[in-house]
PDB file of C-alpha atoms in Angstrom:
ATOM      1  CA  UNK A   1       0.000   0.000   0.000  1.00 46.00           C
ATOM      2  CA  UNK A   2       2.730   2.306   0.914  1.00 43.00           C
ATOM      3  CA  UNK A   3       4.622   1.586  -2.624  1.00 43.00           C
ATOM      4  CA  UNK A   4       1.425   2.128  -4.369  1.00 45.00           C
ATOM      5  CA  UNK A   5       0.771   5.547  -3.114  1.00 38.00           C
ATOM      6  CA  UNK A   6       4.197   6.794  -3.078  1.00 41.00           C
ATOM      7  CA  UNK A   7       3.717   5.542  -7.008  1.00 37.00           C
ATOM      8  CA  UNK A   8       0.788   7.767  -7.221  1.00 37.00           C
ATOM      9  CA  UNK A   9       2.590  10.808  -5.376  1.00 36.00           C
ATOM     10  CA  UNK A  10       5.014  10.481  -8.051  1.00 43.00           C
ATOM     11  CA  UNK A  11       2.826  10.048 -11.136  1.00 38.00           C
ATOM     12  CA  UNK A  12       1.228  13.407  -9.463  1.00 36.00           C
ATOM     13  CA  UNK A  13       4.170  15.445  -8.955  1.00 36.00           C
ATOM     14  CA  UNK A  14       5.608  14.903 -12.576  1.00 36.00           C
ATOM     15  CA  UNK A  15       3.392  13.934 -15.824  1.00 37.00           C
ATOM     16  CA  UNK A  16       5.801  15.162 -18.544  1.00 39.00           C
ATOM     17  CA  UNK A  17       5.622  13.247 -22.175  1.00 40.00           C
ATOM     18  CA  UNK A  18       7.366  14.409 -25.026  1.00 38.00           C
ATOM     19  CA  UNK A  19       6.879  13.229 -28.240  1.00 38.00           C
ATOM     20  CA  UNK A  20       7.312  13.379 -32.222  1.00 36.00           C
ATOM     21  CA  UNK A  21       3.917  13.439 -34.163  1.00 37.00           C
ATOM     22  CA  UNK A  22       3.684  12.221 -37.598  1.00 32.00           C
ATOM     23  CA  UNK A  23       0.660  13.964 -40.508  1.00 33.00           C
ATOM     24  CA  UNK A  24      -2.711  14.080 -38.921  1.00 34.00           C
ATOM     25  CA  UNK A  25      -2.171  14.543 -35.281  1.00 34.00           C
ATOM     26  CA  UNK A  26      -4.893  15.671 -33.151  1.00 32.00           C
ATOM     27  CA  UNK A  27      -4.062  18.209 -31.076  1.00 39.00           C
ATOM     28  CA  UNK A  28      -4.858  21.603 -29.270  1.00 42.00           C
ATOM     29  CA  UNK A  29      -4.003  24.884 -31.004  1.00 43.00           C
ATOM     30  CA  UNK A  30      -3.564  28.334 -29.085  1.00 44.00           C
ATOM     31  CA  UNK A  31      -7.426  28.659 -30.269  1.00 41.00           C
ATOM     32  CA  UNK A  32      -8.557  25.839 -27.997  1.00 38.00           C
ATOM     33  CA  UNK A  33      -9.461  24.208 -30.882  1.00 43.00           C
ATOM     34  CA  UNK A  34      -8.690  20.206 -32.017  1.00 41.00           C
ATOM     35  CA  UNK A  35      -8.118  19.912 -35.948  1.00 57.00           C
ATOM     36  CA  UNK A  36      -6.053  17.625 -37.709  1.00 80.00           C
ATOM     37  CA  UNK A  37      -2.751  19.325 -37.362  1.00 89.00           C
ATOM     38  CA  UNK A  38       0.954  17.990 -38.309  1.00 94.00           C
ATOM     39  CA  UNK A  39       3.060  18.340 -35.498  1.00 94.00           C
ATOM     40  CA  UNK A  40       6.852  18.562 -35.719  1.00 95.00           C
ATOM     41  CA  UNK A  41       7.725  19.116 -31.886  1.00 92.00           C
ATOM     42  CA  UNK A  42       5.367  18.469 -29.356  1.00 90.00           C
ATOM     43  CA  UNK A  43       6.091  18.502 -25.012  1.00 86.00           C
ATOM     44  CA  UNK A  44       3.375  18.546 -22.691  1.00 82.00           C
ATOM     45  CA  UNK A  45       3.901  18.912 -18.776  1.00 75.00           C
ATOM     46  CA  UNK A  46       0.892  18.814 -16.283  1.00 72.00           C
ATOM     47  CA  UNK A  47       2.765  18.999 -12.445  1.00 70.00           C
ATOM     48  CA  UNK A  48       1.750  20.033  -8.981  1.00 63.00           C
ATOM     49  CA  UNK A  49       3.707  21.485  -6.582  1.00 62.00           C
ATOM     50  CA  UNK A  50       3.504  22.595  -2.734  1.00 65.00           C
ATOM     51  CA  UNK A  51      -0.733  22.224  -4.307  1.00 67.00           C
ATOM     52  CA  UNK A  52      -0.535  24.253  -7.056  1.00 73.00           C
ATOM     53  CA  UNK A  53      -0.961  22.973 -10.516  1.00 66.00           C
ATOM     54  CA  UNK A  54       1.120  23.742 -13.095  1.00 66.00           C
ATOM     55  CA  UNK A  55       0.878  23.483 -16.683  1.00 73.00           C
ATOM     56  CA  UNK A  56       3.542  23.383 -19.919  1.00 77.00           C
ATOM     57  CA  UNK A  57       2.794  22.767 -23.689  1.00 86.00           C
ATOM     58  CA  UNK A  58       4.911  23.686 -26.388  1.00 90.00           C
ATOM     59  CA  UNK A  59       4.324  22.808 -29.765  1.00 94.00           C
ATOM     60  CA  UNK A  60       6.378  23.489 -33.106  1.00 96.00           C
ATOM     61  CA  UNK A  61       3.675  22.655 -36.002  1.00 97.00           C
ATOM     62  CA  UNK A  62       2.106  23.531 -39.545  1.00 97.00           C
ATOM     63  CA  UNK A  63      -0.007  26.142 -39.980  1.00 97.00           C
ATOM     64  CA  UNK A  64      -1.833  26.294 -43.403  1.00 96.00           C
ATOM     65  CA  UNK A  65      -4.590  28.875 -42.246  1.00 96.00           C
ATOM     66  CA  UNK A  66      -3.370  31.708 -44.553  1.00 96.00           C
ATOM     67  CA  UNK A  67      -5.862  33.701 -42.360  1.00 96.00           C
ATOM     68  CA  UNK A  68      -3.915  32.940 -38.831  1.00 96.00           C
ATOM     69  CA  UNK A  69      -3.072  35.351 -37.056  1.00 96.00           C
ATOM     70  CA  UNK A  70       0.682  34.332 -37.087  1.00 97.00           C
ATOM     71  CA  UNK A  71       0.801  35.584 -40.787  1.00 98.00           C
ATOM     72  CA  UNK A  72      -0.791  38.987 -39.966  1.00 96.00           C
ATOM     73  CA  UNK A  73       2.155  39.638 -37.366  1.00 95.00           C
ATOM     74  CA  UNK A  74       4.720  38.130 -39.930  1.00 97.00           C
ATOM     75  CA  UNK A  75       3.531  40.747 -42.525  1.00 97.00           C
ATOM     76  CA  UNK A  76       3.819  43.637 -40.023  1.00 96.00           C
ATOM     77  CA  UNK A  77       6.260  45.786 -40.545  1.00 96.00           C
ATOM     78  CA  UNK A  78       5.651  48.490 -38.481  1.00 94.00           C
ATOM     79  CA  UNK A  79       7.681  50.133 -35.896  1.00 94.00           C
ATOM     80  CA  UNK A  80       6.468  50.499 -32.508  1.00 92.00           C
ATOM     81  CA  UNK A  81       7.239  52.509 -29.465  1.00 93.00           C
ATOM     82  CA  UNK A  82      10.495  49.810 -28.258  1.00 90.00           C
ATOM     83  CA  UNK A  83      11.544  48.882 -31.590  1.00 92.00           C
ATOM     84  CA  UNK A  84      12.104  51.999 -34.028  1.00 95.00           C
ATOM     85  CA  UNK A  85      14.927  53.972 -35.433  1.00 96.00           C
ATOM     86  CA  UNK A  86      14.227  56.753 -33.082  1.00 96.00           C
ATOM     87  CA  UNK A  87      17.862  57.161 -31.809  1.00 94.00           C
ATOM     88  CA  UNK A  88      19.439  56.289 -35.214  1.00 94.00           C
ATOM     89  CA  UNK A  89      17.651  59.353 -36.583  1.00 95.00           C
ATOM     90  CA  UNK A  90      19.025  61.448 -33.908  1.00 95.00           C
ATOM     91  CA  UNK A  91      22.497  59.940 -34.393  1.00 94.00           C
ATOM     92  CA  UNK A  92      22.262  60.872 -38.269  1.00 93.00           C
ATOM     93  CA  UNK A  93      21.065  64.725 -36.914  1.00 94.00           C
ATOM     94  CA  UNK A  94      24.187  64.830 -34.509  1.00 94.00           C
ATOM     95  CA  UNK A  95      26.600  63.728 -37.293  1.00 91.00           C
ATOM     96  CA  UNK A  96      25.361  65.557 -39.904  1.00 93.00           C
ATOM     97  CA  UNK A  97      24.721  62.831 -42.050  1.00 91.00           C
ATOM     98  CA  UNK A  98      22.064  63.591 -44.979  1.00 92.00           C
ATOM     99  CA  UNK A  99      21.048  59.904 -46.517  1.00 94.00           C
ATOM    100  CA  UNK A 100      21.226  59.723 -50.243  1.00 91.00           C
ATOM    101  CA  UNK A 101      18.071  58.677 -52.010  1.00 95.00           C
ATOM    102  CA  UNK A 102      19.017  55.903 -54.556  1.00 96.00           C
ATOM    103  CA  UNK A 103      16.836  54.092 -56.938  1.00 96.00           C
ATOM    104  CA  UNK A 104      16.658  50.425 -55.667  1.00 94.00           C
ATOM    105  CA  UNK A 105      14.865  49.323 -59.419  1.00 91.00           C
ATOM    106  CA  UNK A 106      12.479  47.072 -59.131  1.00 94.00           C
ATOM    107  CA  UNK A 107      13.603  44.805 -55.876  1.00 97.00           C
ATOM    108  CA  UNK A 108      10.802  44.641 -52.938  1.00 97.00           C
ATOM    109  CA  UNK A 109      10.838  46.924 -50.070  1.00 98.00           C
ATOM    110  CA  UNK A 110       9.666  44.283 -47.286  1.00 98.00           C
ATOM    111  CA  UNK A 111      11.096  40.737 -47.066  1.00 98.00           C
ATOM    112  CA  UNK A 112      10.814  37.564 -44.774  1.00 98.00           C
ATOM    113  CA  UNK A 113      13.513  34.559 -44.262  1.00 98.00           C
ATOM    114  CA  UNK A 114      12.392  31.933 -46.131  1.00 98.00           C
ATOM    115  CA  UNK A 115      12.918  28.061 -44.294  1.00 98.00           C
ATOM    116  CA  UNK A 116      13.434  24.799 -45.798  1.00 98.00           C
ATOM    117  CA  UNK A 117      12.428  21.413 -43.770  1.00 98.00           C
ATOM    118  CA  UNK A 118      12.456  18.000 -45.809  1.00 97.00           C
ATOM    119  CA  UNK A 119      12.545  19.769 -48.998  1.00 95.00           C
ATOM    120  CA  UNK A 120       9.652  22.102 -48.629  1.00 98.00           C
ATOM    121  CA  UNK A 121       9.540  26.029 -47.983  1.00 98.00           C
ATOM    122  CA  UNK A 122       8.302  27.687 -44.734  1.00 98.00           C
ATOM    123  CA  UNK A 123       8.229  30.747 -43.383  1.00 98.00           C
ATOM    124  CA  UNK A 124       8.595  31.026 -39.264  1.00 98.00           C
ATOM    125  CA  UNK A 125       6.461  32.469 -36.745  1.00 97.00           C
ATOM    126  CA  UNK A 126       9.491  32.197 -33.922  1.00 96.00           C
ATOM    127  CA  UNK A 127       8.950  31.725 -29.931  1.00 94.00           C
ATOM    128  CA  UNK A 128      11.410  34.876 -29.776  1.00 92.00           C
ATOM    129  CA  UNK A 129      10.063  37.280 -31.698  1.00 90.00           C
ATOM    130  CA  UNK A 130      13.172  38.874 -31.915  1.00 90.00           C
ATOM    131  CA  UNK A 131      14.354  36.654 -33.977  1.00 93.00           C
ATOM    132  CA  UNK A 132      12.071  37.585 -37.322  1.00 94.00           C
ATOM    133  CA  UNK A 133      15.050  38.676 -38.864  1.00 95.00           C
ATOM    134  CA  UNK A 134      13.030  40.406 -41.140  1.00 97.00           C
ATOM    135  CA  UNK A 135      14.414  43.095 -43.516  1.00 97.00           C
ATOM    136  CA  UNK A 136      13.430  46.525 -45.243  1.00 98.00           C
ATOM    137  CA  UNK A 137      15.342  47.762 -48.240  1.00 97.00           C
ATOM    138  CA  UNK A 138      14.094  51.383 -49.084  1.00 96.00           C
ATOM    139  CA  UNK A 139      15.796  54.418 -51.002  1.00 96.00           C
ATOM    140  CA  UNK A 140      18.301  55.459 -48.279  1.00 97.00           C
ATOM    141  CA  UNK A 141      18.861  52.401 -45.914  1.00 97.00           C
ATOM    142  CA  UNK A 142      18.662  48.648 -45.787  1.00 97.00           C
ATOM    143  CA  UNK A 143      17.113  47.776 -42.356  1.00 96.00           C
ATOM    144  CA  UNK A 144      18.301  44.498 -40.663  1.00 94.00           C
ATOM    145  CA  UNK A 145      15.920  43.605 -37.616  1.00 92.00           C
ATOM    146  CA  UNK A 146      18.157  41.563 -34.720  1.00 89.00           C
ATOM    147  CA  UNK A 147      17.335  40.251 -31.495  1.00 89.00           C
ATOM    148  CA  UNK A 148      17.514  44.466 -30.068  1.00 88.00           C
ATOM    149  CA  UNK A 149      15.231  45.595 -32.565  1.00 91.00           C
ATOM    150  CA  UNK A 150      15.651  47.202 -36.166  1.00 94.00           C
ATOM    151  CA  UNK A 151      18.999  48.496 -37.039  1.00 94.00           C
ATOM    152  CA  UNK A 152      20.317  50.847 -40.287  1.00 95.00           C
ATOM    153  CA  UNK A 153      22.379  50.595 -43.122  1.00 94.00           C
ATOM    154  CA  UNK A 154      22.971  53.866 -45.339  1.00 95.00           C
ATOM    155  CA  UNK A 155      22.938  52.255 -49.087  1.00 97.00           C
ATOM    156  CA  UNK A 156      25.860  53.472 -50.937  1.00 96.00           C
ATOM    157  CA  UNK A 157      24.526  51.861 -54.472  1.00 96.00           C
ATOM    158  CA  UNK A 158      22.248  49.263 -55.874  1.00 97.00           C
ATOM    159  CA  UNK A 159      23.146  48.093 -59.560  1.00 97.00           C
ATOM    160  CA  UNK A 160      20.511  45.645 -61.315  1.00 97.00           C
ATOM    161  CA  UNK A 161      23.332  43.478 -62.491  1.00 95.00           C
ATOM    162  CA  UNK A 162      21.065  41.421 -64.921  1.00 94.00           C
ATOM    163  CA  UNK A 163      17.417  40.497 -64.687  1.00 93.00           C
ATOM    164  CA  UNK A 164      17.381  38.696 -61.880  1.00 95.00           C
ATOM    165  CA  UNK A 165      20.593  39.658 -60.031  1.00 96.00           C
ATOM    166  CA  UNK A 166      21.019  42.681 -58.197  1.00 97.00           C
ATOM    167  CA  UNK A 167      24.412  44.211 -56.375  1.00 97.00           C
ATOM    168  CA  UNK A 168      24.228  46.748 -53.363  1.00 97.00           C
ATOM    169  CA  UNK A 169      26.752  48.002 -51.498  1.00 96.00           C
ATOM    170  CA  UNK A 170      26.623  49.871 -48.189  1.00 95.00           C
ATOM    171  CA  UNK A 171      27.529  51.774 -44.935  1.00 92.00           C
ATOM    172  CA  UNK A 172      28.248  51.151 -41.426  1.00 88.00           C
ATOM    173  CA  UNK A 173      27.719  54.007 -39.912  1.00 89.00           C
ATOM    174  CA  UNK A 174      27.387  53.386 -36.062  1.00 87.00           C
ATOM    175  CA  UNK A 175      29.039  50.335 -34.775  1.00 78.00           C
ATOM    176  CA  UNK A 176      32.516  50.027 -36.075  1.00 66.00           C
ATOM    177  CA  UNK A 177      33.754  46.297 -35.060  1.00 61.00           C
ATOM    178  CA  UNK A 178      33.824  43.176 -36.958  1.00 57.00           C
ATOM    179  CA  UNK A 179      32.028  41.239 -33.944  1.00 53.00           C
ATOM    180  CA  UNK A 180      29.438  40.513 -37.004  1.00 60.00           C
ATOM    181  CA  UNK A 181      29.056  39.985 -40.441  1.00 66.00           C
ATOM    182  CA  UNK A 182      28.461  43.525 -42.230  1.00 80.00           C
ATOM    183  CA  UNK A 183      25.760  43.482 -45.264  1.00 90.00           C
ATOM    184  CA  UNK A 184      28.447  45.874 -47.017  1.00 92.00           C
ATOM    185  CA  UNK A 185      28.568  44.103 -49.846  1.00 94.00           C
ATOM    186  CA  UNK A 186      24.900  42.336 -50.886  1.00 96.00           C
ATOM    187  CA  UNK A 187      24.183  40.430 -53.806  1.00 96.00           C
ATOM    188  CA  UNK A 188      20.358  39.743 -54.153  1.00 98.00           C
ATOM    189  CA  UNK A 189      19.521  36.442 -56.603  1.00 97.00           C
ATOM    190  CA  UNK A 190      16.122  36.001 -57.577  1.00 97.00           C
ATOM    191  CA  UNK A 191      15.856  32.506 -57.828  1.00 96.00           C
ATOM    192  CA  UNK A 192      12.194  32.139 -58.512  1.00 96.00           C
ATOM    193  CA  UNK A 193      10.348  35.246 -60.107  1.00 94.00           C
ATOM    194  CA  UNK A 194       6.712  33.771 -59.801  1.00 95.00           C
ATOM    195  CA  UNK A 195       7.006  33.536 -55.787  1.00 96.00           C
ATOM    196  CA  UNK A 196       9.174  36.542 -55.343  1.00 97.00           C
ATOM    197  CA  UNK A 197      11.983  34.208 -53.298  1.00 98.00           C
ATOM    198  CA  UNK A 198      15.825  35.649 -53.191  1.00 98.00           C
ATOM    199  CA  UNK A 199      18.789  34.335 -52.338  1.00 98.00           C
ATOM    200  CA  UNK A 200      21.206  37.447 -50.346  1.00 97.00           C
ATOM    201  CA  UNK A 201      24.666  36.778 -50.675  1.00 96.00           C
ATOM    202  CA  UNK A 202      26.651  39.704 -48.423  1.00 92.00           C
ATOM    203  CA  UNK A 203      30.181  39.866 -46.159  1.00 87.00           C
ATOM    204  CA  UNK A 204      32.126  43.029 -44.837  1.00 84.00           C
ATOM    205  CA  UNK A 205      34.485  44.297 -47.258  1.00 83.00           C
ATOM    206  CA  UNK A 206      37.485  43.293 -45.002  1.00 82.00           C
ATOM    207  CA  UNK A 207      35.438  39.512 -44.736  1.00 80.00           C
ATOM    208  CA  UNK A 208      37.001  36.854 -47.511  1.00 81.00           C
ATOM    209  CA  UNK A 209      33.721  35.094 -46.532  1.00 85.00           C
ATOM    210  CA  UNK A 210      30.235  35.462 -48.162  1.00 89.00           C
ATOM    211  CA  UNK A 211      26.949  34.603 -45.787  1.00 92.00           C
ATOM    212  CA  UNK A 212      23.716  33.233 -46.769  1.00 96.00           C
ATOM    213  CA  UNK A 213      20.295  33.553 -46.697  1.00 96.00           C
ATOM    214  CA  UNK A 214      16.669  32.715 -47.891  1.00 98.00           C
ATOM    215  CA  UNK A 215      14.262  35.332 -48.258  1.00 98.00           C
ATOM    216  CA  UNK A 216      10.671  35.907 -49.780  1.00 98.00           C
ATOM    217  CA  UNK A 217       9.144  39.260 -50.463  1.00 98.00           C
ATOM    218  CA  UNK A 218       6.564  40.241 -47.935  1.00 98.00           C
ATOM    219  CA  UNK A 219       3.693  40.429 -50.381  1.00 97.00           C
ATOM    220  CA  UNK A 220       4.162  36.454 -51.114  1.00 98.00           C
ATOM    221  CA  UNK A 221       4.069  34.821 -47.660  1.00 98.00           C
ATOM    222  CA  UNK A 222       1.104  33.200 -47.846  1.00 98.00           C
ATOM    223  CA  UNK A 223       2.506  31.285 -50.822  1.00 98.00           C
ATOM    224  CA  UNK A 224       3.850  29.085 -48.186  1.00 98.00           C
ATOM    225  CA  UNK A 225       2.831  26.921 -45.027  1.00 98.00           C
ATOM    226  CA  UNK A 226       4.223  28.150 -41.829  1.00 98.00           C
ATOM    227  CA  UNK A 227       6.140  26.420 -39.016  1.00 98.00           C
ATOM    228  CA  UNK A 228       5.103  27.970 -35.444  1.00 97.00           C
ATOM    229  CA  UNK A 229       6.690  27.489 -32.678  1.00 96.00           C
ATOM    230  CA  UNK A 230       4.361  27.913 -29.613  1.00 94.00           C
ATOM    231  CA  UNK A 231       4.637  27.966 -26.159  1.00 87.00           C
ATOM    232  CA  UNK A 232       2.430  28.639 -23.419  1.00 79.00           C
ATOM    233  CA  UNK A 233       4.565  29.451 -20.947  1.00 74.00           C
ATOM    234  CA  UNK A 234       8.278  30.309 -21.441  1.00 78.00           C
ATOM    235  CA  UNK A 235      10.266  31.114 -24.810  1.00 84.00           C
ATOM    236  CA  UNK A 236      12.070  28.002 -26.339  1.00 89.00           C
ATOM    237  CA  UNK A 237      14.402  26.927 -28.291  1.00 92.00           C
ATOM    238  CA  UNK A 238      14.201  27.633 -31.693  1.00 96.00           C
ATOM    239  CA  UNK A 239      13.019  24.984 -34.230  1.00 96.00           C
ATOM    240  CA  UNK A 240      16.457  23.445 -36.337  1.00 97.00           C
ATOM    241  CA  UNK A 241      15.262  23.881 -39.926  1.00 98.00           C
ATOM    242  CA  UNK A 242      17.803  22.075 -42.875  1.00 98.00           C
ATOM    243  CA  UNK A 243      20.543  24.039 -44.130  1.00 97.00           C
ATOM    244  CA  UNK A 244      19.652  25.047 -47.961  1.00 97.00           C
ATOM    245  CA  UNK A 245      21.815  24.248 -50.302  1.00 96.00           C
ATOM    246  CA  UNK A 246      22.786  27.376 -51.611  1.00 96.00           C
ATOM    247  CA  UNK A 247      25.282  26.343 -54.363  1.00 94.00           C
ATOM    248  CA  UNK A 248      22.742  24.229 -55.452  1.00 95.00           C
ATOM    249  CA  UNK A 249      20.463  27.042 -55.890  1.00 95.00           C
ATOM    250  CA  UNK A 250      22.505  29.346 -57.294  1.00 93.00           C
ATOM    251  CA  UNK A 251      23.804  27.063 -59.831  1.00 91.00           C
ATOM    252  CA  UNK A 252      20.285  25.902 -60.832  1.00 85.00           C
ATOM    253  CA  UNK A 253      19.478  29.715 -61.120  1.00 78.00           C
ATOM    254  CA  UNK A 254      22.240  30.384 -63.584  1.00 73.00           C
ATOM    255  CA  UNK A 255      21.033  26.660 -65.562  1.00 66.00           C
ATOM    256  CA  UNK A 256      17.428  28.334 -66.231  1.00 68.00           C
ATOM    257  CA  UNK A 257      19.069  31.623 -67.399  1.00 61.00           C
ATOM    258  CA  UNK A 258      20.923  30.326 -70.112  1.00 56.00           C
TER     259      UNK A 258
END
């Protein structure tokens, strides 16, 4: 009797699973809703302690409702009172520096990283929201968003290279270290026209290296199924997506254009 209720105690103080769900799982949403949903992480933790009850779930999974909220906040762009170039624009004022306005042809303004899992395209909803890593490439700057929030670049030049392939250069003009890769030199590869999706190829001019990364023009996000990653509770870890293969892409690019 005694083993069977320190069993139960047990059971009681820690009901964790964790598991990996194939198509079709049934599950519950953020909505409190159960639909057929294809999970890709899944952890669920129901424990009490000192009798309080306390409850975990974090999910990574597919969303396909092009109407979700998750795309709405994916699409918006807009600064708000914590995350703006507010002190950038002062810094400009106090240096005296007057952005140039430069033509940037016909690229996008707005784009989204672009994912790849098991050979298919995603975008991300992240459990940080910091790390959207969206960008904004206007007439004067090219705006990288990081974990602190948007930050400038003053664009030097964009060149439209061929149809598809564009070249921008431009300038650091408030943190002078090489802690990080610079986007001082960008090449911008349109490797599919119809869904607006770009590889950008950039490094510091003093980096022998070249970085890479998917992207999609904002306006063509809901040509893909998103991956969420949601959690109740606390942030988590972000989801490992593959690694594209991006001499693979860039050589099938220049294959098509011949």
């Amino acid at each position: 009797m005694k083993l069977s209720v320190t069993i139960l105690l047990g059971l009681l103080l820690f009901a964790c699973s964790t598991s990996l769900l194939s198509n079709n799982a049934l599950a519950k949403n953020k909505s409190a809703t159960l639909k057929d949903t294809l999970f890709l992480e899944r952890s669920i933790c129901d424990n009490f302690y000192r009798d309080s009850f306390y409850h975990f779930y974090h999910a990574v999974y597919v969303e396909t409702n092009r109407n979700s909220e998750y795309y709405n906040q994916l699409a918006d762009f807009s600064f708000t009172d914590s995350e703006n170039l507010d002190e950038y624009n002062k810094g400009f004022k106090r240096k005296g520096i007057r952005l140039s306005k430069i033509n940037t042809t016909d690229l996008p303004t707005e784009w989204v990283p672009l994912y790849q899992y098991k050979n298919k395209y995603y975008v991300y909803s992240p459990s940080e929201p910091g790390n959207l890593n969206r960008r904004i490439l206007n007439d004067s700057l090219l705006i990288c968003w990081y974990l602190d929030g948007p930050y400038p670049y003053a664009l030097s030049s964009v060149k439209k290279i061929a149809d598809t392939i564009y070249s921008i250069t431009t300038k650091e003009l408030f943190i002078n270290t090489d802690v990080f890769a610079k986007p001082e030199i960008l090449n911008i590869y349109i490797i599919d026209k119809k869904n607006k999706i770009a590889v950008w190829e950039y490094k510091s001019k003093k980096d022998q290296n070249y970085f890479y990364r998917l992207f999609v023009a904002k306006e063509n996000i809901t040509s893909f199924d998103m991956v969420v990653n949601y959690c109740v509770t606390d942030k988590q870890m972000e989801f490992n997506f593959d690694e594209p293969d991006f001499a693979a892409l860039l050589k099938k690019k220049q294959l098509n254009n011949r």
